[in-house]
């Protein structure tokens, strides 16, 4: 069986413990590879390597750093098919989706930040002609990057690329549930001669490897994407050490559909925003609020379309939904569907596991109505192919529903009234608002949430600024 290895100081290494964890294919329910069960000893070696590589990497010219990163981007594109296959096997997502979205985005992440640093600039403040203050933005040191399983390579590179581009070295940990594409990325770094020790990848459990990275005194900056509870644990560890922290956490995103919307577009996009990647995207809309005038028509048409969505073998080009990522996650999603029924919800379609002839963890896309906005089903992140529908009458009412959770990541608004769109967008308590579209991701825009959805912003200059420390230099003019 294939064994994944850590990548430390440019070497493929076994974990110090020599212990391995099982890695499952969620479509078959079978173990298909082994991953290092690393611990603090491996993290210590990775930090040591990253620290040693920092002076040379941070003093390279921007063009040189950029070129190293572009080499990686190019090789990711060249190995697209293999990476997509690995991602689909590891995660359960449809192969076509990994080919179309996940892997190309990993290339784009490297390209985007590799070229962004060539166009960077900083501020200068003239103090009444007496002094000049300029802002130097310098790399920080060893950055810790911890990423989740839902968009494995996409989110791993979304953190690593800006950290590296701005001159830091990195110790990174992919999710233990989906480690394969990160392992292939380490092979790519090796193939293109990426400088040793600049990017180190340590595999293993969050409670061992993730916490060792967070606790390490020589890792002053942490970028994390994952569950809100894990985010709290990381924040508790990082706070007394005064680490710089970016946390991208869960969501319970509202999808608000006004009766003056373009119904065809709202219907088509809402199918995607509800069920893309089996609903396992932090940006998926999980609470659909539909204005009463079109509620019945929208509901009928939406449910008809959902019933037609094919669930099954991630390798088939015609499946819309593959497997959910793991057995515990499968059980969690099903338990939320049971909870919704107990809370008085009516399942309009779906709600059950799908056989798919593969023994894996498949769930029907599920639509539920008849719940209150305050019940647990509508308050807690399910992170699966489950959405609820609820009618509303007024703008004030729907804003109260939309803003009435502890989360605040993204929201979607459907209306053809431009003034209303601006008004609603301004009043939504979320870091991202999409009007008449969903998941349009311009990499330059600030990305992140408010409330329990996280702290800080990723993307564009926000990310480059996060991964650097601003220093004010003041010089008298006379
Ligand atoms: O994520 P975890 P889980 C949500 C979603 C999901 C829930 C839990 O609701 O059901 O979170 O998912 C590492 N110190 N999201 O438990 O554990 C872990 O190894 C440092 C939303 O799978 O947060 C992995 O690499 N690191 C989310 C990463 O954290 C630790 C995407 C994320 O795993 C750690 C995924 C620790 N103590 C889940 N414990 C999104 N925002 O997109 C774990 N990790």
Short mmCIF file of C-alpha atoms and ligand atoms in Angstrom, two decimals:
data_model
loop_
_atom_site.label_atom_id
_atom_site.label_comp_id
_atom_site.label_asym_id
_atom_site.label_seq_id
_atom_site.Cartn_x
_atom_site.Cartn_y
_atom_site.Cartn_z
CA UNK A 1 0.00 0.00 0.00
CA UNK A 2 1.23 3.48 -0.83
CA UNK A 3 2.89 5.39 2.00
CA UNK A 4 2.87 9.16 2.13
CA UNK A 5 5.99 10.76 3.62
CA UNK A 6 6.72 14.05 5.31
CA UNK A 7 8.70 16.63 3.37
CA UNK A 8 11.24 18.28 5.64
CA UNK A 9 14.28 20.26 4.51
CA UNK A 10 13.79 19.03 0.95
CA UNK A 11 13.88 15.37 2.06
CA UNK A 12 11.09 12.80 2.09
CA UNK A 13 11.15 11.50 5.63
CA UNK A 14 9.35 8.95 7.72
CA UNK A 15 7.77 10.22 10.94
CA UNK A 16 10.14 9.97 13.89
CA UNK A 17 7.65 7.61 15.56
CA UNK A 18 7.60 5.36 12.44
CA UNK A 19 3.83 5.16 13.05
CA UNK A 20 1.25 5.55 10.27
CA UNK A 21 -2.47 6.30 10.04
CA UNK A 22 -5.01 4.79 7.66
CA UNK A 23 -6.18 6.95 4.79
CA UNK A 24 -9.64 6.13 3.42
CA UNK A 25 -11.22 6.42 0.01
CA UNK A 26 -14.66 7.77 0.97
CA UNK A 27 -16.29 6.38 -2.18
CA UNK A 28 -15.37 2.79 -1.31
CA UNK A 29 -14.98 3.03 2.46
CA UNK A 30 -11.61 1.30 2.12
CA UNK A 31 -8.14 2.18 3.35
CA UNK A 32 -5.99 2.87 0.30
CA UNK A 33 -2.87 4.54 1.67
CA UNK A 34 -1.01 5.26 4.87
CA UNK A 35 -0.01 8.64 6.20
CA UNK A 36 2.63 9.58 8.77
CA UNK A 37 1.32 9.82 12.31
CA UNK A 38 3.76 12.63 13.00
CA UNK A 39 4.17 14.48 16.26
CA UNK A 40 5.99 17.39 17.91
CA UNK A 41 9.40 15.83 17.11
CA UNK A 42 8.71 16.04 13.35
CA UNK A 43 7.33 19.55 13.68
CA UNK A 44 10.49 20.56 15.57
CA UNK A 45 12.63 19.31 12.68
CA UNK A 46 10.45 21.10 10.15
CA UNK A 47 10.64 24.38 12.09
CA UNK A 48 14.40 24.03 12.40
CA UNK A 49 14.68 23.56 8.61
CA UNK A 50 12.33 26.47 7.90
CA UNK A 51 14.24 28.70 10.28
CA UNK A 52 17.56 27.82 8.66
CA UNK A 53 16.15 28.52 5.18
CA UNK A 54 14.60 31.87 6.12
CA UNK A 55 17.64 34.17 5.71
CA UNK A 56 18.39 33.03 2.16
CA UNK A 57 14.75 32.80 0.99
CA UNK A 58 13.76 36.18 2.42
CA UNK A 59 16.78 37.88 0.87
CA UNK A 60 16.19 36.54 -2.65
CA UNK A 61 15.07 39.19 -5.10
CA UNK A 62 11.35 39.31 -5.80
CA UNK A 63 11.96 38.06 -9.34
CA UNK A 64 13.85 35.04 -8.05
CA UNK A 65 11.21 34.16 -5.47
CA UNK A 66 8.53 34.67 -8.07
CA UNK A 67 10.32 32.40 -10.55
CA UNK A 68 10.63 29.56 -8.04
CA UNK A 69 6.91 29.79 -7.38
CA UNK A 70 6.01 29.95 -11.05
CA UNK A 71 8.00 26.76 -11.57
CA UNK A 72 5.76 25.07 -9.02
CA UNK A 73 2.62 26.51 -10.67
CA UNK A 74 3.69 25.20 -14.06
CA UNK A 75 4.33 21.71 -12.75
CA UNK A 76 0.95 21.63 -10.97
CA UNK A 77 -0.68 22.35 -14.35
CA UNK A 78 1.38 19.66 -16.04
CA UNK A 79 0.33 17.11 -13.43
CA UNK A 80 -3.32 18.26 -13.41
CA UNK A 81 -4.88 14.89 -14.26
CA UNK A 82 -2.91 12.99 -11.66
CA UNK A 83 -3.56 15.60 -8.96
CA UNK A 84 -7.28 15.69 -9.76
CA UNK A 85 -7.47 11.90 -9.60
CA UNK A 86 -5.70 11.93 -6.21
CA UNK A 87 -7.96 14.67 -4.88
CA UNK A 88 -11.11 12.89 -5.98
CA UNK A 89 -9.99 9.55 -4.50
CA UNK A 90 -8.96 11.18 -1.23
CA UNK A 91 -11.93 13.47 -0.78
CA UNK A 92 -14.85 11.82 -2.63
CA UNK A 93 -15.48 14.88 -4.82
CA UNK A 94 -16.40 14.38 -8.48
CA UNK A 95 -13.28 14.01 -10.62
CA UNK A 96 -14.58 16.58 -13.14
CA UNK A 97 -14.86 19.13 -10.30
CA UNK A 98 -11.30 18.54 -9.13
CA UNK A 99 -10.11 18.93 -12.74
CA UNK A 100 -12.17 22.01 -13.44
CA UNK A 101 -11.86 23.88 -10.16
CA UNK A 102 -9.63 22.55 -7.39
CA UNK A 103 -6.37 21.87 -9.17
CA UNK A 104 -6.48 24.84 -11.58
CA UNK A 105 -7.06 27.04 -8.54
CA UNK A 106 -3.94 25.65 -6.88
CA UNK A 107 -1.97 26.70 -9.97
CA UNK A 108 -3.66 30.11 -9.90
CA UNK A 109 -2.85 30.62 -6.22
CA UNK A 110 0.86 30.13 -6.87
CA UNK A 111 0.77 32.27 -10.02
CA UNK A 112 -1.27 35.03 -8.46
CA UNK A 113 0.95 35.60 -5.42
CA UNK A 114 4.17 34.98 -7.38
CA UNK A 115 3.25 37.87 -9.67
CA UNK A 116 1.50 40.05 -7.06
CA UNK A 117 4.82 40.65 -5.28
CA UNK A 118 6.26 42.09 -8.49
CA UNK A 119 3.67 44.88 -8.35
CA UNK A 120 3.71 45.57 -4.63
CA UNK A 121 4.12 49.04 -3.16
CA UNK A 122 4.04 50.66 0.24
CA UNK A 123 3.04 53.96 1.85
CA UNK A 124 4.98 57.12 2.57
CA UNK A 125 3.70 59.78 4.99
CA UNK A 126 5.10 63.28 4.71
CA UNK A 127 4.96 65.00 8.13
CA UNK A 128 4.51 68.67 7.18
CA UNK A 129 7.65 68.66 5.06
CA UNK A 130 9.75 68.07 8.19
CA UNK A 131 9.93 64.30 8.27
CA UNK A 132 9.33 61.39 5.93
CA UNK A 133 7.79 58.20 7.27
CA UNK A 134 7.83 55.17 5.06
CA UNK A 135 6.41 51.72 5.71
CA UNK A 136 8.68 48.73 5.25
CA UNK A 137 6.77 45.45 5.02
CA UNK A 138 9.10 42.64 5.98
CA UNK A 139 8.59 38.88 6.12
CA UNK A 140 8.05 37.51 9.60
CA UNK A 141 9.86 34.18 9.72
CA UNK A 142 8.42 30.68 9.89
CA UNK A 143 4.71 30.67 9.07
CA UNK A 144 2.43 27.84 10.20
CA UNK A 145 -0.28 26.94 7.67
CA UNK A 146 -3.01 24.48 8.67
CA UNK A 147 -5.72 23.54 6.19
CA UNK A 148 -8.89 21.42 6.03
CA UNK A 149 -10.22 18.55 3.91
CA UNK A 150 -13.01 20.10 1.87
CA UNK A 151 -10.89 21.80 -0.82
CA UNK A 152 -7.56 20.18 -0.01
CA UNK A 153 -4.99 21.56 -2.46
CA UNK A 154 -6.99 24.70 -3.22
CA UNK A 155 -6.94 25.87 0.42
CA UNK A 156 -3.47 24.51 1.21
CA UNK A 157 -1.95 26.60 -1.60
CA UNK A 158 -4.18 29.59 -0.77
CA UNK A 159 -2.20 29.91 2.46
CA UNK A 160 1.22 28.68 1.42
CA UNK A 161 1.52 30.84 -1.69
CA UNK A 162 1.16 34.28 -0.03
CA UNK A 163 3.30 33.16 2.91
CA UNK A 164 6.13 32.14 0.57
CA UNK A 165 5.71 35.02 -1.85
CA UNK A 166 6.13 37.56 0.92
CA UNK A 167 9.41 35.95 1.97
CA UNK A 168 8.48 33.65 4.82
CA UNK A 169 9.37 30.01 5.07
CA UNK A 170 6.58 27.59 5.89
CA UNK A 171 5.67 24.59 7.99
CA UNK A 172 2.37 23.34 6.64
CA UNK A 173 -0.07 20.65 7.64
CA UNK A 174 -2.81 19.41 5.32
CA UNK A 175 -5.82 17.65 6.78
CA UNK A 176 -5.08 14.07 7.81
CA UNK A 177 -8.33 13.14 6.03
CA UNK A 178 -7.10 14.35 2.61
CA UNK A 179 -3.28 14.40 2.58
CA UNK A 180 -2.58 13.04 -0.91
CA UNK A 181 -2.48 16.19 -3.04
CA UNK A 182 -0.23 17.94 -0.50
CA UNK A 183 2.11 14.95 -0.75
CA UNK A 184 2.11 15.31 -4.54
CA UNK A 185 2.87 19.01 -4.08
CA UNK A 186 5.97 18.05 -2.09
CA UNK A 187 7.02 15.81 -5.00
CA UNK A 188 6.53 18.77 -7.32
CA UNK A 189 8.72 20.99 -5.14
CA UNK A 190 11.38 18.31 -5.31
CA UNK A 191 11.07 17.97 -9.10
CA UNK A 192 11.41 21.68 -9.78
CA UNK A 193 14.27 22.14 -7.33
CA UNK A 194 12.36 24.39 -4.97
CA UNK A 195 14.92 25.58 -2.37
CA UNK A 196 15.28 23.12 0.51
CA UNK A 197 13.63 23.92 3.83
CA UNK A 198 11.51 26.76 2.41
CA UNK A 199 8.31 24.69 2.32
CA UNK A 200 8.04 21.84 4.82
CA UNK A 201 4.99 19.59 4.94
CA UNK A 202 4.24 17.54 8.04
CA UNK A 203 1.38 15.03 7.93
CA UNK A 204 -0.68 13.79 10.82
CA UNK A 205 -3.42 14.52 13.31
CA UNK A 206 -4.56 17.99 14.26
CA UNK A 207 -4.24 17.33 17.97
CA UNK A 208 -0.58 16.29 17.51
CA UNK A 209 0.89 18.04 14.46
CA UNK A 210 -1.50 21.01 14.28
CA UNK A 211 -1.16 21.81 17.95
CA UNK A 212 2.65 21.35 17.83
CA UNK A 213 2.80 23.95 15.04
CA UNK A 214 0.53 26.32 16.95
CA UNK A 215 2.46 25.90 20.19
CA UNK A 216 5.93 26.17 18.68
CA UNK A 217 7.65 29.33 19.99
CA UNK A 218 9.54 29.83 16.70
CA UNK A 219 6.34 29.97 14.61
CA UNK A 220 5.12 33.53 15.18
CA UNK A 221 2.33 33.51 12.61
CA UNK A 222 -0.48 31.02 11.98
CA UNK A 223 -2.97 30.82 9.14
CA UNK A 224 -5.76 28.33 9.75
CA UNK A 225 -8.89 27.21 7.91
CA UNK A 226 -11.18 24.68 9.54
CA UNK A 227 -13.87 24.23 12.14
CA UNK A 228 -14.86 26.97 14.58
CA UNK A 229 -14.10 24.81 17.64
CA UNK A 230 -10.58 24.12 16.36
CA UNK A 231 -10.20 27.84 15.67
CA UNK A 232 -11.01 28.56 19.32
CA UNK A 233 -8.38 26.07 20.50
CA UNK A 234 -5.76 27.63 18.23
CA UNK A 235 -6.69 31.15 19.36
CA UNK A 236 -6.37 30.11 23.03
CA UNK A 237 -2.86 28.77 22.42
CA UNK A 238 -1.72 31.62 20.20
CA UNK A 239 -3.05 34.55 22.27
CA UNK A 240 -0.62 34.43 25.23
CA UNK A 241 2.26 33.95 22.80
CA UNK A 242 1.08 37.06 20.86
CA UNK A 243 1.14 35.23 17.54
CA UNK A 244 -0.31 36.80 14.45
CA UNK A 245 -3.42 34.83 13.57
CA UNK A 246 -5.74 34.44 10.61
CA UNK A 247 -8.72 32.16 11.17
CA UNK A 248 -11.15 31.18 8.43
CA UNK A 249 -13.85 29.15 10.13
CA UNK A 250 -17.34 27.82 9.56
CA UNK A 251 -20.42 29.38 8.06
CA UNK A 252 -24.20 29.09 8.00
CA UNK A 253 -24.74 31.16 4.96
CA UNK A 254 -28.10 32.67 4.00
CA UNK A 255 -29.35 32.64 0.40
CA UNK A 256 -32.01 35.38 0.13
CA UNK A 257 -34.35 35.20 -2.84
CA UNK A 258 -36.65 38.16 -3.44
CA UNK A 259 -39.76 37.81 -5.59
CA UNK A 260 -38.38 40.33 -8.12
CA UNK A 261 -35.38 38.14 -8.94
CA UNK A 262 -34.45 36.43 -12.19
CA UNK A 263 -35.97 33.10 -11.18
CA UNK A 264 -34.12 30.96 -13.73
CA UNK A 265 -30.75 32.26 -12.68
CA UNK A 266 -31.59 32.06 -8.96
CA UNK A 267 -32.77 28.47 -9.35
CA UNK A 268 -29.79 27.29 -11.36
CA UNK A 269 -27.19 28.97 -9.17
CA UNK A 270 -28.90 27.92 -5.93
CA UNK A 271 -28.61 24.26 -6.93
CA UNK A 272 -24.90 24.81 -7.17
CA UNK A 273 -24.53 26.98 -4.07
CA UNK A 274 -26.43 24.40 -2.02
CA UNK A 275 -24.83 21.18 -3.21
CA UNK A 276 -21.46 21.86 -4.88
CA UNK A 277 -18.75 19.61 -3.40
CA UNK A 278 -21.56 17.77 -1.51
CA UNK A 279 -22.31 21.02 0.34
CA UNK A 280 -18.85 20.90 1.91
CA UNK A 281 -17.71 24.40 1.02
CA UNK A 282 -17.64 27.01 3.76
CA UNK A 283 -19.34 29.36 1.24
CA UNK A 284 -22.30 27.10 0.40
CA UNK A 285 -25.70 28.58 1.16
CA UNK A 286 -27.47 26.40 3.71
CA UNK A 287 -30.46 28.55 4.68
CA UNK A 288 -32.67 29.63 1.79
CA UNK A 289 -35.08 32.45 2.50
CA UNK A 290 -37.61 32.89 -0.29
CA UNK A 291 -40.09 35.77 -0.49
CA UNK A 292 -43.64 34.57 -0.03
CA UNK A 293 -44.91 35.67 -3.47
CA UNK A 294 -42.69 33.11 -5.23
CA UNK A 295 -42.19 30.62 -2.39
CA UNK A 296 -44.38 27.81 -3.72
CA UNK A 297 -43.27 28.10 -7.32
CA UNK A 298 -39.58 28.31 -6.37
CA UNK A 299 -39.87 25.42 -3.94
CA UNK A 300 -41.61 23.14 -6.44
CA UNK A 301 -39.12 23.83 -9.20
CA UNK A 302 -36.09 23.65 -6.90
CA UNK A 303 -37.12 20.30 -5.42
CA UNK A 304 -37.82 18.88 -8.91
CA UNK A 305 -34.30 19.81 -9.99
CA UNK A 306 -32.68 18.51 -6.80
CA UNK A 307 -34.36 15.13 -7.30
CA UNK A 308 -32.66 14.92 -10.69
CA UNK A 309 -29.14 15.46 -9.32
CA UNK A 310 -27.14 12.29 -9.69
CA UNK A 311 -25.17 11.03 -6.69
CA UNK A 312 -22.54 8.33 -7.11
CA UNK A 313 -19.13 7.27 -8.33
CA UNK A 314 -16.91 10.38 -8.25
CA UNK A 315 -15.17 9.13 -11.41
CA UNK A 316 -18.38 9.36 -13.52
CA UNK A 317 -18.61 12.52 -15.57
CA UNK A 318 -22.37 12.81 -15.04
CA UNK A 319 -22.46 12.75 -11.23
CA UNK A 320 -23.29 16.01 -9.53
CA UNK A 321 -22.45 14.80 -6.02
CA UNK A 322 -19.76 12.32 -4.99
CA UNK A 323 -19.15 10.90 -1.53
CA UNK A 324 -18.94 12.97 1.64
CA UNK A 325 -15.47 13.02 3.10
CA UNK A 326 -15.49 10.46 5.94
CA UNK A 327 -17.61 8.08 7.93
CA UNK A 328 -17.82 10.36 11.00
CA UNK A 329 -18.83 13.26 8.75
CA UNK A 330 -21.42 11.07 6.98
CA UNK A 331 -22.89 10.16 10.37
CA UNK A 332 -22.84 13.78 11.50
CA UNK A 333 -24.81 14.91 8.44
CA UNK A 334 -27.38 12.13 8.81
CA UNK A 335 -27.78 12.96 12.49
CA UNK A 336 -28.60 16.56 11.53
CA UNK A 337 -31.28 15.33 9.12
CA UNK A 338 -32.81 13.34 11.99
CA UNK A 339 -32.57 16.40 14.23
CA UNK A 340 -34.38 18.48 11.59
CA UNK A 341 -37.26 16.00 11.65
CA UNK A 342 -37.38 16.06 15.45
CA UNK A 343 -37.47 19.85 15.29
CA UNK A 344 -40.61 19.67 13.12
CA UNK A 345 -39.05 19.90 9.66
CA UNK A 346 -40.51 18.20 6.59
CA UNK A 347 -38.01 16.55 4.26
CA UNK A 348 -39.12 17.55 0.75
CA UNK A 349 -36.53 15.39 -0.98
CA UNK A 350 -33.43 13.36 -0.12
CA UNK A 351 -32.60 12.70 3.51
CA UNK A 352 -31.12 9.24 3.08
CA UNK A 353 -27.80 7.54 2.35
CA UNK A 354 -27.30 6.45 -1.26
CA UNK A 355 -26.10 2.93 -2.03
CA UNK A 356 -24.26 3.86 -5.27
CA UNK A 357 -22.97 0.26 -5.36
CA UNK A 358 -19.66 1.31 -3.88
CA UNK A 359 -19.91 0.86 -0.12
CA UNK A 360 -18.89 4.47 0.44
CA UNK A 361 -20.40 7.46 2.20
CA UNK A 362 -22.97 8.98 -0.13
CA UNK A 363 -25.95 11.14 0.89
CA UNK A 364 -28.88 12.37 -1.20
CA UNK A 365 -29.13 16.12 -1.69
CA UNK A 366 -31.69 17.07 0.93
CA UNK A 367 -34.21 19.91 1.12
CA UNK A 368 -36.14 20.60 4.31
CA UNK A 369 -38.91 23.08 5.13
CA UNK A 370 -41.10 23.95 8.08
CA UNK A 371 -38.36 24.85 10.58
CA UNK A 372 -37.99 27.99 12.66
CA UNK A 373 -35.00 30.23 12.04
CA UNK A 374 -33.82 29.69 15.61
CA UNK A 375 -33.79 25.87 15.70
CA UNK A 376 -30.46 24.02 15.84
CA UNK A 377 -30.75 22.84 12.23
CA UNK A 378 -30.82 26.48 11.15
CA UNK A 379 -28.17 27.63 13.60
CA UNK A 380 -25.42 24.99 13.46
CA UNK A 381 -23.08 24.25 10.60
CA UNK A 382 -23.98 20.91 8.99
CA UNK A 383 -21.44 21.16 6.15
CA UNK A 384 -23.18 18.65 3.92
CA UNK A 385 -25.79 18.41 1.13
CA UNK A 386 -28.61 19.77 3.26
CA UNK A 387 -30.53 23.03 2.85
CA UNK A 388 -33.60 24.48 4.54
CA UNK A 389 -36.29 26.63 2.92
CA UNK A 390 -38.26 29.32 4.73
CA UNK A 391 -40.63 32.00 3.42
CA UNK A 392 -40.38 35.68 4.39
CA UNK A 393 -42.36 38.84 3.75
CA UNK A 394 -40.25 41.93 4.38
CA UNK A 395 -36.64 43.08 4.08
CA UNK A 396 -36.45 43.71 7.84
CA UNK A 397 -37.67 40.20 8.57
CA UNK A 398 -35.22 38.47 6.24
CA UNK A 399 -32.30 40.55 7.48
CA UNK A 400 -33.12 39.47 11.03
CA UNK A 401 -33.16 35.81 9.91
CA UNK A 402 -30.00 36.14 7.85
CA UNK A 403 -28.05 37.90 10.60
CA UNK A 404 -29.50 35.76 13.37
CA UNK A 405 -26.74 33.16 13.70
CA UNK A 406 -23.34 33.23 15.37
CA UNK A 407 -21.72 32.87 11.94
CA UNK A 408 -21.02 35.58 9.34
CA UNK A 409 -19.03 34.29 6.40
CA UNK A 410 -20.97 34.78 3.15
CA UNK A 411 -24.44 35.59 1.90
CA UNK A 412 -26.21 35.59 -1.45
CA UNK A 413 -28.98 37.97 -2.52
CA UNK A 414 -31.26 37.58 -5.53
CA UNK A 415 -33.13 40.68 -6.73
CA UNK A 416 -33.40 42.81 -9.85
CA UNK A 417 -33.86 45.97 -7.76
CA UNK A 418 -30.42 47.56 -7.67
CA UNK A 419 -31.16 49.92 -4.81
CA UNK A 420 -32.50 47.10 -2.69
CA UNK A 421 -29.44 45.00 -3.48
CA UNK A 422 -27.12 47.74 -2.18
CA UNK A 423 -29.29 48.31 0.88
CA UNK A 424 -29.42 44.63 1.83
CA UNK A 425 -25.70 44.12 1.14
CA UNK A 426 -24.84 46.97 3.49
CA UNK A 427 -26.93 45.45 6.29
CA UNK A 428 -25.78 41.85 6.06
CA UNK A 429 -23.35 40.81 8.80
CA UNK A 430 -21.09 38.73 6.57
CA UNK A 431 -17.60 39.19 5.17
CA UNK A 432 -18.77 38.44 1.61
CA UNK A 433 -22.02 39.29 -0.19
CA UNK A 434 -22.84 37.94 -3.65
CA UNK A 435 -25.66 39.65 -5.53
CA UNK A 436 -27.22 37.61 -8.35
CA UNK A 437 -24.22 35.28 -8.45
CA UNK A 438 -22.31 32.88 -6.22
CA UNK A 439 -18.69 31.85 -5.69
CA UNK A 440 -17.25 34.39 -8.07
CA UNK A 441 -13.78 34.55 -6.57
CA UNK A 442 -11.52 37.33 -7.73
CA UNK A 443 -8.27 36.51 -5.92
CA UNK A 444 -7.59 40.20 -5.25
CA UNK A 445 -10.65 40.64 -3.03
CA UNK A 446 -10.67 40.38 0.77
CA UNK A 447 -11.83 36.95 1.85
CA UNK A 448 -13.05 36.01 5.33
CA UNK A 449 -15.83 36.27 7.84
CA UNK A 450 -17.13 38.08 10.89
CA UNK A 451 -18.39 36.74 14.23
CA UNK A 452 -17.67 33.01 14.67
CA UNK A 453 -16.68 32.68 11.03
CA UNK A 454 -13.23 33.96 11.76
CA UNK A 455 -10.70 36.68 12.26
CA UNK A 456 -8.69 38.45 9.57
CA UNK A 457 -8.86 38.39 5.80
CA UNK A 458 -7.10 36.36 3.14
CA UNK A 459 -6.67 37.23 -0.55
CA UNK A 460 -4.77 39.88 -2.49
CA UNK A 461 -2.94 42.54 -0.52
CA UNK A 462 -4.73 41.43 2.64
CA UNK A 463 -2.82 38.16 2.56
CA UNK A 464 0.52 39.74 1.64
CA UNK A 465 0.06 42.23 4.45
CA UNK A 466 -0.90 39.52 6.91
CA UNK A 467 2.28 37.62 6.14
CA UNK A 468 4.50 40.70 6.62
CA UNK A 469 5.18 42.98 9.55
CA UNK A 470 4.87 46.69 8.81
CA UNK A 471 7.71 48.82 10.16
CA UNK A 472 7.56 52.61 10.14
CA UNK A 473 10.87 54.33 9.37
CA UNK A 474 10.97 58.04 10.18
CA UNK A 475 13.68 60.37 8.79
CA UNK A 476 13.99 64.16 9.29
CA UNK A 477 14.27 66.26 6.14
CA UNK A 478 16.60 68.79 7.71
O1 LIG B 1 -12.15 20.24 11.03
P1 LIG B 1 -10.87 20.59 11.85
P2 LIG B 1 -13.01 18.91 11.10
C1 LIG B 1 -16.23 22.67 9.75
C2 LIG B 1 -17.36 21.74 9.37
C3 LIG B 1 -16.91 20.44 9.90
C4 LIG B 1 -16.26 20.89 11.20
C5 LIG B 1 -15.26 19.96 11.75
O2 LIG B 1 -18.53 22.12 10.02
O3 LIG B 1 -17.96 19.55 10.13
O4 LIG B 1 -15.61 22.08 10.86
O5 LIG B 1 -14.42 19.48 10.72
C6 LIG B 1 -6.42 20.58 12.07
N1 LIG B 1 -4.63 22.40 16.54
N2 LIG B 1 -15.26 22.87 8.71
O6 LIG B 1 -13.09 18.39 12.49
O7 LIG B 1 -10.64 19.54 12.89
C7 LIG B 1 -6.88 19.35 11.32
O8 LIG B 1 -5.93 18.32 11.42
C8 LIG B 1 -4.25 22.69 15.28
C9 LIG B 1 -15.33 24.11 8.02
O9 LIG B 1 -12.52 17.99 10.09
O10 LIG B 1 -11.01 21.99 12.28
C10 LIG B 1 -7.04 19.91 9.92
O11 LIG B 1 -5.78 20.01 9.29
N3 LIG B 1 -4.83 22.12 14.20
C11 LIG B 1 -14.08 24.38 7.26
C12 LIG B 1 -7.60 21.31 10.19
O12 LIG B 1 -7.25 21.60 11.55
C13 LIG B 1 -5.82 21.24 14.39
C14 LIG B 1 -13.50 23.24 6.55
C15 LIG B 1 -9.12 21.41 10.05
O13 LIG B 1 -9.73 20.39 10.78
C16 LIG B 1 -6.27 20.92 15.68
C17 LIG B 1 -13.46 22.05 7.36
C18 LIG B 1 -5.63 21.54 16.79
N4 LIG B 1 -5.99 21.30 18.05
C19 LIG B 1 -14.37 21.90 8.37
N5 LIG B 1 -7.30 20.05 15.56
C20 LIG B 1 -14.11 25.62 6.42
N6 LIG B 1 -14.13 26.77 7.06
O14 LIG B 1 -14.06 25.56 5.21
C21 LIG B 1 -7.48 19.82 14.25
N7 LIG B 1 -6.59 20.53 13.53
#
